[in-house]
Coordinates of C-alpha atoms in Angstrom, one line a residue:
X1314 CA 83.6 110.8 96.2
X1315 CA 83.4 107.3 95.0
X1316 CA 85.9 104.8 96.4
X1317 CA 87.0 104.0 92.9
X1318 CA 87.8 107.5 92.2
X1319 CA 89.6 108.1 95.7
X1320 CA 91.9 105.2 94.7
X1321 CA 93.1 107.2 91.7
X1322 CA 94.3 110.2 93.8
X1323 CA 97.4 110.3 95.7
X1324 CA 97.8 107.1 98.1
X1325 CA 98.2 108.4 101.6
X1326 CA 97.8 105.0 103.6
X1327 CA 101.6 105.5 104.6
X1328 CA 100.9 108.6 106.2
X1329 CA 97.6 107.5 108.1
X1330 CA 99.2 104.0 108.9
X1331 CA 102.6 104.7 110.0
X1332 CA 103.6 107.4 112.5
X1333 CA 107.3 107.0 111.9
X1334 CA 107.1 107.2 108.3
X1335 CA 104.8 110.2 108.7
X1336 CA 107.5 111.9 111.0
X1337 CA 109.8 111.2 108.5
X1338 CA 108.1 112.3 105.6
X1339 CA 107.3 115.6 107.3
X1340 CA 110.9 116.2 108.1
X1341 CA 112.2 115.1 104.9
X1342 CA 109.8 117.6 103.3
X1343 CA 110.9 120.8 105.5
X1344 CA 114.7 119.5 104.9
X1345 CA 114.2 119.5 101.2
X1346 CA 112.7 123.2 101.2
X1347 CA 115.6 124.1 103.3
X1348 CA 118.0 122.6 101.0
X1349 CA 116.4 124.6 98.1
X1350 CA 116.6 127.8 99.7
X1351 CA 120.1 127.1 100.3
X1352 CA 121.1 126.3 96.6
X1353 CA 119.4 129.6 95.6
X1354 CA 121.4 131.3 98.5
X1355 CA 124.6 129.7 97.4
X1356 CA 124.1 130.6 93.5
X1357 CA 123.4 134.3 94.5
X1358 CA 126.6 134.4 96.7
X1359 CA 128.9 132.8 94.4
X1360 CA 127.7 135.0 91.5
X1361 CA 128.3 137.9 93.6
X1362 CA 131.7 137.0 94.5
X1363 CA 132.8 136.1 91.0
X1364 CA 130.3 137.3 88.3
X1365 CA 131.5 134.5 86.1
X1366 CA 129.6 131.5 84.8
X1367 CA 132.9 129.6 85.8
X1368 CA 132.2 130.3 89.4
X1369 CA 128.6 129.1 89.4
X1370 CA 129.7 126.3 87.3
X1371 CA 131.9 125.2 90.1
X1372 CA 129.1 124.8 92.3
X1373 CA 128.3 121.8 90.1
X1374 CA 131.8 120.4 90.5
X1375 CA 131.4 120.9 94.5
X1376 CA 128.5 119.0 95.0
X1377 CA 128.6 116.4 92.0
X1378 CA 132.0 114.7 93.0
X1379 CA 131.2 114.3 96.7
X1380 CA 127.7 112.8 95.7
X1381 CA 129.4 110.0 93.6
X1382 CA 132.5 109.4 95.9
X1383 CA 130.2 109.5 99.3
X1384 CA 127.5 108.2 97.7
X1385 CA 129.4 104.7 97.2
X1386 CA 131.0 104.9 100.6
X1387 CA 127.6 105.4 102.1
X1388 CA 126.4 102.3 100.5
X1389 CA 128.9 100.1 102.1
X1390 CA 128.6 102.0 105.6
X1391 CA 124.8 101.3 105.5
X1392 CA 125.3 97.5 105.2
X1393 CA 127.7 97.5 107.8
X1394 CA 126.3 99.6 110.7
X1395 CA 122.8 100.5 112.2
X1396 CA 121.4 102.8 109.1
X1397 CA 119.8 105.0 111.8
X1398 CA 123.2 105.8 113.4
X1399 CA 124.6 106.4 109.9
X1400 CA 121.6 109.0 109.3
X1401 CA 121.9 110.6 112.6
X1402 CA 125.6 111.2 112.1
X1403 CA 125.1 112.8 108.7
X1404 CA 122.2 114.7 109.3
X1405 CA 124.2 116.3 112.2
X1406 CA 126.9 117.0 109.6
X1407 CA 124.7 118.6 107.5
X1408 CA 123.3 120.7 110.5
X1409 CA 126.8 122.0 111.1
X1410 CA 127.5 122.7 107.4
X1411 CA 124.2 124.6 107.1
X1412 CA 125.4 126.7 110.7
X1413 CA 128.9 127.2 108.9
X1414 CA 127.4 128.7 105.8
X1415 CA 125.3 131.0 108.1
X1416 CA 128.3 132.0 109.9
X1417 CA 130.4 132.9 106.7
X1418 CA 127.7 134.9 105.3
X1419 CA 127.1 136.8 108.5
X1420 CA 131.1 137.5 108.7
X1421 CA 130.8 138.7 104.8
X1422 CA 133.0 136.1 103.5
X1423 CA 134.6 137.1 100.4
X1424 CA 136.5 133.7 99.6
X1425 CA 134.7 131.7 97.1
X1426 CA 136.8 128.8 97.8
X1427 CA 135.9 128.6 101.5
X1428 CA 132.2 128.8 100.5
X1429 CA 132.5 126.0 98.0
X1430 CA 134.2 124.0 100.3
X1431 CA 131.6 124.2 102.9
X1432 CA 128.9 123.2 100.0
X1433 CA 131.1 120.3 99.4
X1434 CA 130.9 119.4 103.2
X1435 CA 127.5 119.7 103.4
X1436 CA 126.9 117.6 100.1
X1437 CA 129.5 114.8 101.3
X1438 CA 127.6 114.4 104.8
X1439 CA 124.2 114.1 102.5
X1440 CA 125.7 111.5 100.0
X1441 CA 126.9 109.6 102.8
X1442 CA 123.6 109.2 104.4
X1443 CA 121.6 108.8 101.6
X1444 CA 121.8 105.2 100.8
X1445 CA 120.7 104.2 104.4
X1446 CA 118.2 107.0 104.0
X1447 CA 116.6 105.4 101.0
X1448 CA 116.1 102.0 102.9
X1449 CA 113.8 103.3 105.5
X1450 CA 110.7 103.1 103.8
X1451 CA 110.7 99.6 102.7
X1452 CA 111.7 99.1 106.5
X1453 CA 108.7 101.2 107.8
X1454 CA 106.1 100.1 105.5
X1455 CA 104.1 96.9 104.3
X1456 CA 105.5 96.0 100.9
X1457 CA 102.5 96.8 98.9
X1458 CA 102.6 100.7 100.5
X1459 CA 106.4 101.1 99.8
X1460 CA 105.7 102.5 96.1
X1461 CA 103.0 104.9 97.7
X1462 CA 105.5 106.1 100.4
X1463 CA 107.9 106.8 97.6
X1464 CA 105.2 108.5 95.6
X1465 CA 104.6 110.7 98.4
X1466 CA 108.4 111.5 99.3
X1467 CA 108.8 112.4 95.3
X1468 CA 105.7 114.9 95.6
X1469 CA 107.1 116.8 98.4
X1470 CA 110.6 116.9 96.6
X1471 CA 108.5 118.5 93.5
X1472 CA 106.8 120.7 95.8
X1473 CA 110.0 122.0 97.5
X1474 CA 111.6 122.6 93.8
X1475 CA 108.6 125.0 93.4
X1476 CA 108.1 126.6 96.8
X1477 CA 112.2 126.6 98.0
X1478 CA 113.4 128.8 95.2
X1479 CA 110.3 131.3 95.6
X1480 CA 110.7 131.5 99.6
X1481 CA 114.7 131.8 98.8
X1482 CA 114.1 135.1 96.6
X1483 CA 111.7 136.6 99.3
X1484 CA 114.0 135.8 102.4
X1485 CA 117.2 137.1 100.4
X1486 CA 115.5 140.1 99.3
X1487 CA 114.0 140.7 102.8
X1488 CA 116.8 139.6 105.0
X1489 CA 119.8 138.7 103.1
X1490 CA 121.9 135.4 102.5
X1491 CA 122.3 134.9 106.3
X1492 CA 118.7 134.3 106.7
X1493 CA 118.4 131.6 104.0
X1494 CA 121.4 129.8 105.4
X1495 CA 119.6 129.8 108.8
X1496 CA 116.5 128.4 107.2
X1497 CA 118.3 125.5 106.0
X1498 CA 119.9 125.1 109.3
X1499 CA 116.6 125.2 111.1
X1500 CA 115.3 122.6 108.5
X1501 CA 118.2 120.2 109.4
X1502 CA 117.2 120.6 113.1
X1503 CA 113.6 119.4 112.2
X1504 CA 115.1 116.4 110.3
X1505 CA 117.1 115.4 113.2
X1506 CA 114.3 115.4 115.6
X1507 CA 112.8 112.9 113.4
X1508 CA 115.6 110.7 112.7
X1509 CA 116.2 110.5 116.3
X1510 CA 112.7 108.9 117.0
X1511 CA 113.2 106.1 114.6
X1512 CA 113.9 102.7 115.9
X1513 CA 117.0 100.9 115.0
X1514 CA 117.9 99.7 111.6
X1515 CA 120.5 97.2 111.5
X1516 CA 121.2 95.7 108.1
X1517 CA 120.5 91.8 108.0
X1518 CA 123.4 90.1 108.9
X1519 CA 124.7 92.0 111.6
X1520 CA 124.0 90.3 115.1
X1521 CA 121.7 91.5 117.8
X1522 CA 124.9 93.2 119.4
X1523 CA 125.4 95.5 116.3
X1524 CA 127.9 93.3 114.8
X1525 CA 129.7 94.6 111.5
X1526 CA 129.5 91.3 109.5
X1527 CA 128.9 92.1 105.8
X1528 CA 127.9 89.9 102.9
X1529 CA 130.9 89.3 100.4
X1530 CA 129.5 90.8 97.3
X1531 CA 129.2 94.2 96.6
X1532 CA 126.3 96.4 95.3
X1533 CA 127.4 96.4 91.7
X1534 CA 127.3 92.4 91.6
X1535 CA 124.1 92.1 93.1
X1536 CA 122.6 94.4 90.5
X1537 CA 124.4 92.7 87.5
X1538 CA 123.1 89.2 89.1
X1539 CA 119.6 90.2 88.9
X1540 CA 117.8 91.1 85.7
X1541 CA 115.1 93.1 87.1
X1542 CA 117.6 95.2 89.2
X1543 CA 119.9 95.9 86.2
X1544 CA 117.0 96.2 83.8
X1545 CA 115.5 99.1 85.9
X1546 CA 118.7 101.0 86.5
X1547 CA 119.5 100.6 82.6
X1548 CA 116.2 102.1 81.8
X1549 CA 116.6 105.1 84.1
X1550 CA 120.2 105.7 82.7
X1551 CA 118.8 105.6 79.3
X1552 CA 116.0 108.2 79.8
X1553 CA 118.3 110.5 81.6
X1554 CA 121.7 110.0 79.7
X1555 CA 120.1 110.3 76.2
X1556 CA 117.2 112.8 76.6
X1557 CA 118.1 115.0 79.8
X1558 CA 117.0 118.5 78.4
X1559 CA 117.6 121.0 81.1
X1560 CA 121.1 122.2 79.5
X1561 CA 119.1 123.1 76.4
X1562 CA 116.4 125.4 77.7
X1563 CA 118.3 128.5 77.4
X1564 CA 119.2 127.9 74.0
X1565 CA 115.6 126.8 73.0
X1566 CA 114.4 130.0 75.0
X1567 CA 116.8 132.1 73.2
X1568 CA 115.9 130.9 69.4
X1569 CA 112.2 130.6 69.9
X1570 CA 111.2 132.9 72.5
X1571 CA 113.5 135.8 72.7
X1572 CA 115.3 135.1 75.7
X1573 CA 112.7 136.0 78.0
X1574 CA 113.8 134.9 81.5
X1575 CA 110.4 134.7 82.7
X1576 CA 109.8 131.6 80.0
X1577 CA 112.9 130.1 81.0
X1578 CA 111.3 129.8 84.2
X1579 CA 108.4 128.6 83.1
X1580 CA 110.1 125.7 81.3
X1581 CA 111.6 124.4 84.9
X1582 CA 108.2 125.0 86.3
X1583 CA 106.3 123.0 83.7
X1584 CA 108.3 120.0 84.6
X1585 CA 107.9 120.2 88.4
X1586 CA 104.1 121.1 87.7
X1587 CA 103.8 117.7 85.8
X1588 CA 105.7 115.7 88.4
X1589 CA 103.4 117.4 91.2
X1590 CA 100.1 116.6 89.2
X1591 CA 101.6 112.7 88.6
X1592 CA 102.0 112.4 92.3
X1593 CA 98.9 113.8 93.6
X1594 CA 97.2 111.2 90.9
X1595 CA 99.7 108.5 91.5
X1596 CA 97.1 106.3 93.6
X1597 CA 96.3 104.0 90.7
X1598 CA 100.1 103.6 89.7
X1599 CA 101.3 102.7 93.2
X1600 CA 98.6 99.9 93.4
X1601 CA 99.9 98.3 90.3
X1602 CA 101.8 95.4 90.9
X1603 CA 103.5 95.4 87.4
X1604 CA 106.2 97.7 88.4
X1605 CA 108.7 96.9 85.7
X1606 CA 106.0 97.5 82.8
X1607 CA 104.8 100.7 84.2
X1608 CA 108.7 101.9 84.4
X1609 CA 109.4 101.0 80.8
X1610 CA 106.2 102.7 79.6
X1611 CA 106.7 105.9 81.6
X1612 CA 110.4 106.1 80.4
X1613 CA 109.3 105.8 77.0
X1614 CA 106.5 108.5 77.3
X1615 CA 109.4 110.7 78.9
X1616 CA 111.6 110.3 75.7
X1617 CA 108.7 110.8 73.3
X1618 CA 107.6 114.1 75.2
X1619 CA 111.1 115.6 74.9
X1620 CA 111.0 114.7 71.3
X1621 CA 107.9 116.7 71.0
X1622 CA 109.2 119.4 72.8
X1623 CA 112.0 119.7 70.4
X1624 CA 109.8 120.2 67.6
X1625 CA 107.2 122.2 69.4
X1626 CA 106.4 125.8 68.1
X1627 CA 103.9 127.6 70.3
X1628 CA 104.6 128.2 74.0
X1629 CA 101.7 126.6 75.2
X1630 CA 102.8 123.3 73.4
X1631 CA 106.3 123.3 74.6
X1632 CA 105.0 123.7 78.2
X1633 CA 102.4 120.9 77.7
X1634 CA 105.3 118.5 76.4
X1635 CA 107.4 119.5 79.4
X1636 CA 104.7 118.8 81.7
X1637 CA 104.1 115.2 80.3
X1638 CA 107.6 114.7 80.8
X1639 CA 107.7 115.9 84.2
X1640 CA 104.7 113.3 85.1
X1641 CA 106.4 110.7 83.0
X1642 CA 109.4 111.2 85.1
X1643 CA 107.8 110.9 88.5
X1644 CA 105.9 107.6 87.6
X1645 CA 109.3 106.1 86.5
X1646 CA 111.1 107.1 89.5
X1647 CA 108.5 106.1 91.9
X1648 CA 108.1 102.6 90.4
X1649 CA 111.9 102.3 89.9
X1650 CA 112.7 103.1 93.6
X1651 CA 110.0 100.6 95.0
X1652 CA 111.3 98.1 92.6
X1653 CA 115.1 98.3 93.8
X1654 CA 114.0 98.3 97.4
X1655 CA 111.7 95.3 97.3
X1656 CA 113.9 93.3 94.8
X1657 CA 117.0 93.8 97.0
X1658 CA 117.7 91.5 100.0
X1659 CA 118.0 94.1 103.0
X1660 CA 121.5 92.9 103.7
X1661 CA 122.7 94.5 100.4
X1662 CA 119.9 97.5 100.3
X1663 CA 122.5 100.1 101.4
X1664 CA 125.2 99.2 98.6
X1665 CA 122.4 98.8 95.9
X1666 CA 120.9 102.1 96.9
X1667 CA 124.2 103.4 96.6
X1668 CA 124.4 102.4 93.0
X1669 CA 121.0 103.6 92.3
X1670 CA 122.2 106.8 93.8
X1671 CA 125.3 107.3 91.7
X1672 CA 123.2 106.5 88.3
X1673 CA 120.5 109.1 89.4
X1674 CA 123.2 111.8 90.2
X1675 CA 125.4 110.8 87.0
X1676 CA 122.9 110.2 84.4
X1677 CA 121.3 113.7 84.5
X1678 CA 124.5 115.5 84.5
X1679 CA 126.1 113.4 81.7
X1680 CA 122.8 113.8 79.8
X1681 CA 122.7 117.6 80.1
X1682 CA 126.5 117.7 78.8
X1683 CA 125.7 115.3 75.9
X1684 CA 122.8 117.3 75.0
X1685 CA 124.7 120.3 74.9
X1686 CA 127.5 119.1 72.9
X1687 CA 125.2 117.5 70.4
X1688 CA 123.2 120.7 70.0
X1689 CA 126.7 122.8 69.9
X1690 CA 127.4 120.7 66.7
X1691 CA 124.0 120.7 65.2
X1692 CA 120.9 122.5 66.8
X1693 CA 118.7 122.4 69.7
X1694 CA 115.9 120.8 68.1
X1695 CA 118.1 118.0 66.6
X1696 CA 119.5 117.4 70.1
X1697 CA 116.2 117.1 71.5
X1698 CA 114.4 114.8 69.0
X1699 CA 117.4 112.8 68.5
X1700 CA 117.9 112.4 72.3
X1701 CA 114.4 111.5 72.8
X1702 CA 114.0 109.0 70.2
X1703 CA 117.3 107.3 71.1
X1704 CA 116.0 107.1 74.6
X1705 CA 113.1 105.3 73.2
X1706 CA 115.2 102.8 71.0
X1707 CA 117.3 102.0 74.2
X1708 CA 114.6 101.6 76.4
X1709 CA 112.5 99.5 73.7
X1710 CA 115.9 97.3 73.7
X1711 CA 115.9 96.8 77.4
X1712 CA 112.3 95.7 77.4
X1713 CA 112.9 93.1 74.8
X1714 CA 115.9 91.6 76.3
X1715 CA 115.0 91.5 80.0
X1716 CA 111.8 89.3 80.5
X1717 CA 112.4 89.4 84.3
X1718 CA 111.9 93.2 83.9
X1719 CA 108.9 92.8 82.3
X1720 CA 107.0 90.2 84.4
X1721 CA 108.2 91.8 87.6
X1722 CA 105.2 92.1 90.3
X1723 CA 105.1 93.8 93.5
X1724 CA 105.4 91.1 96.3
X1725 CA 102.1 90.9 98.4
X1726 CA 101.8 92.5 101.6
X1727 CA 104.1 91.4 104.5
X1728 CA 103.9 92.7 108.1
X1729 CA 106.9 94.5 109.2
X1730 CA 108.5 94.2 112.7
X1731 CA 106.6 96.4 115.3
X1732 CA 109.0 96.3 118.3
X1733 CA 111.6 99.3 118.2
X1734 CA 115.1 98.0 117.1
X1735 CA 113.8 94.6 115.6
X1736 CA 115.5 93.3 112.5
X1737 CA 113.6 92.6 109.4
X1738 CA 114.6 89.1 109.2
X1739 CA 111.9 88.3 106.4
X1740 CA 113.8 89.9 103.5
X1741 CA 114.1 87.4 100.7
X1742 CA 116.9 86.7 98.1
X1743 CA 114.5 87.5 95.3
X1744 CA 110.8 88.5 95.5
X1745 CA 109.6 88.2 92.2
X1746 CA 106.2 86.5 91.9

């Protein structure tokens, strides 16, 4: 295989060049699979206890609210104390929550409120540590490899979405719910071992003794003062809020394909397969320095693909549109995440990451709600087509009014500190070249 062809595939330089990133990536991949297994177990147990879609819908409430509240709190925390310490503590909390879920299943718990409370505790710990964890790749990798590192992380997430539910079905069928929760607990042990080995990562502005000095301005203000940042997040919000299709999958399946549950599963798998394929072929994208244009273009393709899905008749065409949408989503997510981390000064990365986290959580949920409301008043096809085209128009408006985002280029490679515990003091206030 020639070097030119090799560059088009997944860029594995972060795994080859950084042992700490490699350990973090492996542990994160394992924990994501464990999380998917636990998600299926919770869904199955809540359905068994309630037999009601209201009960299973309450799972979203038990996870969504903690994500928003503790995600924002975690951003402030990540810019105040050692980020490694934050992730260590929150990972330990997730481990304890997983162990408690296993214990309640072994005890044959019949109280759904207890189950949801434990789910909320685990989600709260995850959300509290998420902003700090998001800053790790930019601290462990050279700037020109950050996008590649995020692409690798996205590929592992997509793979977990495919493998985790299948593994959960096998585990629950053979060993029942306690084994599924035990699998998550074991995965969190692996994650904890990797986090323990990381160097200290104090935010810029903290003194050598681990002081708690924090910049005055918060994450939202920094985002609004930097056009590339707010433009990138506005692009993501436009794509998810206006064109999120998941809530419409059951209705489309019922109307066009007879309500076959296997077909419904294919819809979800097609999105994941598209995302994995884009990740495996992301070497070219992660080496492009025009991250703003790449994100805008990918978000536009997402909207167009979902509008086409709304009109697609044959199953093969519908699945093809969803695969394209999944691929575009992966490209958009990877480029946005890299831009946000590289454009944000290190002292603010925790809080800006929390803003990105909240948008990433709230946008899809509100988008699914919007799509369902519009479909109930019109039709699934109208909701999909109107949503996809609206997203394209909104993204075009962001592109037209935000020259810094269009012109954004990834900063040139810059060496990171190699001494454990060293602080990256080279982060600049604005890294647009």
